XYZ file of C-alpha atoms in Angstrom:
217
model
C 115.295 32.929 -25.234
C 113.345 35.893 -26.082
C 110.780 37.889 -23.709
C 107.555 35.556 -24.783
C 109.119 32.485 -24.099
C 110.441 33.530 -21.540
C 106.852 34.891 -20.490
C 105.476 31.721 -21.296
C 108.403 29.634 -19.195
C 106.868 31.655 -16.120
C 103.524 30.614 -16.635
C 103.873 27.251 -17.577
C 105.842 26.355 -14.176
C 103.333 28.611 -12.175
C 100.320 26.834 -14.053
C 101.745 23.399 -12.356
C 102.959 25.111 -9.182
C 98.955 25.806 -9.008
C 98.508 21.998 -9.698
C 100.994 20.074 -8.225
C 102.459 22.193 -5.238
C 105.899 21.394 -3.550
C 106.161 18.467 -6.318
C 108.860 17.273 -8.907
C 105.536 17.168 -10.869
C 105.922 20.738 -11.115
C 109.437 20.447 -12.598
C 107.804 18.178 -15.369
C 109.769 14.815 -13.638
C 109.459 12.230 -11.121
C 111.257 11.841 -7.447
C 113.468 9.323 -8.521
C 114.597 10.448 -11.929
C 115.723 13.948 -10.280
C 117.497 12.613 -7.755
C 119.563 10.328 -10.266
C 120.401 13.772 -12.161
C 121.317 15.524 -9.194
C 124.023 12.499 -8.754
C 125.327 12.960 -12.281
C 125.405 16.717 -12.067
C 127.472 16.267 -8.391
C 130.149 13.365 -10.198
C 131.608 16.645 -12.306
C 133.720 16.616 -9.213
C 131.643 18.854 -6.775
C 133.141 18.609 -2.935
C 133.436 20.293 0.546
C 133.730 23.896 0.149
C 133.430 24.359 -3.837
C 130.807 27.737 -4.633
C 127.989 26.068 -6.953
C 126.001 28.347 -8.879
C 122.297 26.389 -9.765
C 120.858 27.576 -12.961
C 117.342 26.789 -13.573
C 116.993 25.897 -9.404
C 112.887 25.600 -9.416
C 112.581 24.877 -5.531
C 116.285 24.058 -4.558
C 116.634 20.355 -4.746
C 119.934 20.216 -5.942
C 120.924 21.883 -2.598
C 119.127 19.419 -0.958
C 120.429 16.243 -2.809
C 124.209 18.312 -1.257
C 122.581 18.500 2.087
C 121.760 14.763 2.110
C 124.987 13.292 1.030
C 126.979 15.768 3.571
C 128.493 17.546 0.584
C 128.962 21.117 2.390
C 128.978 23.919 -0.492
C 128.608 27.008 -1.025
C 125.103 27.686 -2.976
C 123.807 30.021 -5.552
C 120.214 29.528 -6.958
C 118.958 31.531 -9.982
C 115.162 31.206 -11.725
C 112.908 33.304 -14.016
C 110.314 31.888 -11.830
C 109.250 33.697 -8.318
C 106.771 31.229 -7.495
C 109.357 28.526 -7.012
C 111.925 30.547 -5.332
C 109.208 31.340 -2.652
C 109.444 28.305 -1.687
C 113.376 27.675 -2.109
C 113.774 30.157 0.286
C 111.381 28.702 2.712
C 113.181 25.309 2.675
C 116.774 26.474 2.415
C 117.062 30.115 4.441
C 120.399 29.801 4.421
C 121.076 30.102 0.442
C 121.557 32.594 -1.518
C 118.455 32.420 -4.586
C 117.943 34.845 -7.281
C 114.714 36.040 -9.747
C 116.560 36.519 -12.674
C 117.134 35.575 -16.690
C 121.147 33.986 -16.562
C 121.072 34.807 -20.145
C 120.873 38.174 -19.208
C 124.832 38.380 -16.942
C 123.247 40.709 -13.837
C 125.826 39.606 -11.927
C 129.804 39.623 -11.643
C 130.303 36.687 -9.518
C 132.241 33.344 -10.391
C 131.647 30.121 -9.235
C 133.558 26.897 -9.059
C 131.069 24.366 -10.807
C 127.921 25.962 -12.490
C 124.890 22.787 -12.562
C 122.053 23.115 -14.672
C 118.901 20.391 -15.353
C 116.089 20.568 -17.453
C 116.236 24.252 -18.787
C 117.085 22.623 -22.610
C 114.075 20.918 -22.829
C 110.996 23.088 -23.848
C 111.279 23.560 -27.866
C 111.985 27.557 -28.619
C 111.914 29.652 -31.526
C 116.123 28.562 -32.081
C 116.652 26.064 -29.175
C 120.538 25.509 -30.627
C 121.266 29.104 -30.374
C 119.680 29.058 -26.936
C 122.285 26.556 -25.661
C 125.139 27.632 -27.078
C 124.197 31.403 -25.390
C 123.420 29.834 -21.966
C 126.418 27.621 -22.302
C 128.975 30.384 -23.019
C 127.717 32.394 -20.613
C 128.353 29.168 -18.061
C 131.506 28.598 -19.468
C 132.136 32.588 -18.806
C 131.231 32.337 -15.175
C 133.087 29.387 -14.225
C 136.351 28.177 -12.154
C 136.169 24.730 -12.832
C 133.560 23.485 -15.193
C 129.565 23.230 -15.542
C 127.584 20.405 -16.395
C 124.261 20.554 -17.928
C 121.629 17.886 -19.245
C 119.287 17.548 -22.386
C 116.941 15.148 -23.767
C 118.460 13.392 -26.830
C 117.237 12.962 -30.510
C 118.466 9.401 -30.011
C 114.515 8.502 -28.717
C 111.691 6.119 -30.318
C 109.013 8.775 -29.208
C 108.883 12.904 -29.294
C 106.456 14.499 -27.010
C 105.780 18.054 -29.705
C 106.336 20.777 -26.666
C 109.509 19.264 -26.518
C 112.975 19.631 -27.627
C 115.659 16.924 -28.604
C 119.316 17.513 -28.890
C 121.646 15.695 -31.230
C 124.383 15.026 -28.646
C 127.102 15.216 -31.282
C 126.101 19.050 -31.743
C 125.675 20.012 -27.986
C 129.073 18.295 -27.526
C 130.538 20.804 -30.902
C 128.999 23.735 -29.145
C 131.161 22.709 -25.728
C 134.595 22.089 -27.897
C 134.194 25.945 -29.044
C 134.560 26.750 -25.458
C 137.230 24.050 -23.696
C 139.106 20.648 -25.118
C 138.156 18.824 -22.100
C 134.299 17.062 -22.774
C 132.742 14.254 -21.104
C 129.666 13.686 -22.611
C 127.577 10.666 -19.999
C 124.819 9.108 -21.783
C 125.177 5.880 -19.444
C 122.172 6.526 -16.443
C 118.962 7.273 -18.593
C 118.274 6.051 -22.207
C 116.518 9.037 -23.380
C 119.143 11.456 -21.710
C 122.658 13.045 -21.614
C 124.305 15.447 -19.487
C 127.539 16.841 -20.562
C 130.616 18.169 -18.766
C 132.982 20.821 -19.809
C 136.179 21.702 -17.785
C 137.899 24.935 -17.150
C 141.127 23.544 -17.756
C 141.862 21.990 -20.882
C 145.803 22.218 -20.406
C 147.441 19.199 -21.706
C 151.386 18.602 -22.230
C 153.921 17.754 -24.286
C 152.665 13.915 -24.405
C 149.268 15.524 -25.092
C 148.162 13.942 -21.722
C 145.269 16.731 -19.894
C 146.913 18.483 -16.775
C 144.790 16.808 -14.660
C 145.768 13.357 -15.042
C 149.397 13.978 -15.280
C 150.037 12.425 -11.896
C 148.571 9.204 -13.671
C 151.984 8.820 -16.214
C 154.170 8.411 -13.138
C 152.161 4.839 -11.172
């Protein structure tokens, strides 16, 4: 993302901020569609304890959808945007949020799971290149995995501000980075989140590590 659309990312959310308020309006979704991606985002395998590092946060729901099903982690926000992490802080004092670009790698930290939702789906000058930075940088900064959603080309309509991934290439620019994909397109029609794991060992039977327990029941 370069420095105008990133300019223009500000002003767009702060333009609905003005509008909508404390709103998933301002996100550009509904109530109920954000919390159903904050439940596919959590199934990567988030639990008690795990660090979570929120890219794209807007006001901090995700921490909230944790809060609500008793899921106790350890939270990172980060956003381009100040307006909405005004009020993340307000609702969540106890989190840790952050004004800054991830693209740009301020920070040193790690984090078990990184969770991102919605930041694919504004069309830029080279959206591709845009995810495949983002995601490296993701895949960089992780323990375990990261998980983020897009709106797929597999649609009958395109809005023109918007941009549509072909899930088979978002799911080539993950296998540059691990083996082990997941790819859900099974909760919205018009959407897919993908997950990409840490550890892609597999053995000698070419079985992953993690479900070797699975060859002995």
């Amino acid at each position: 993302m370069n420095s105008s659309e990133r300019d223009a990312t500000i002003i767009r959310y702060s333009n609905r901020f003005k509008e909508f308020g404390y709103s998933p309006k301002t996100l550009g979704w509904s109530k109920n569609k954000e919390i159903i991606r904050h439940k596919i985002m959590s199934q990567i395998g988030v639990l008690d304890n795990h660090s979570v590092l929120d890219v794209g946060c807007g006001f901090g729901d995700l921490l909230k959808y944790f809060k609500n099903e008793n899921i106790h982690i350890q939270y990172t926000g980060i956003d381009l945007n100040p307006d909405l992490v005004a009020i993340a802080r307000d609702h969540h004092p106890e989190a840790n949020f952050v004004i800054a670009d991830f693209e740009d790698g301020f920070f040193d930290n790690k984090y078990d799971w990184i969770l991102s939702s919605g930041i694919f789906n504004h069309k830029l000058d080279d959206n591709y290149q845009f995810i495949t930075n983002v995601m490296r940088k993701m895949f960089e900064k992780c323990l375990k995995g990261f998980a983020a959603d897009f709106l797929t080309s597999y649609v009958d309509f395109k809005e023109p501000n918007l941009f549509y991934a072909e899930p088979e290439r978002v799911f080539s620019i993950c296998k540059k980075f691990s083996k082990r994909i997941i790819l859900r397109a099974d909760y919205m029609p018009f959407e897919n989140c993908i997950y990409c794991f840490k550890n892609d060992k597999f053995n000698e039977k070419t079985v992953f590590s993690e479900f070797d327990h699975e060859q002995s029941l």
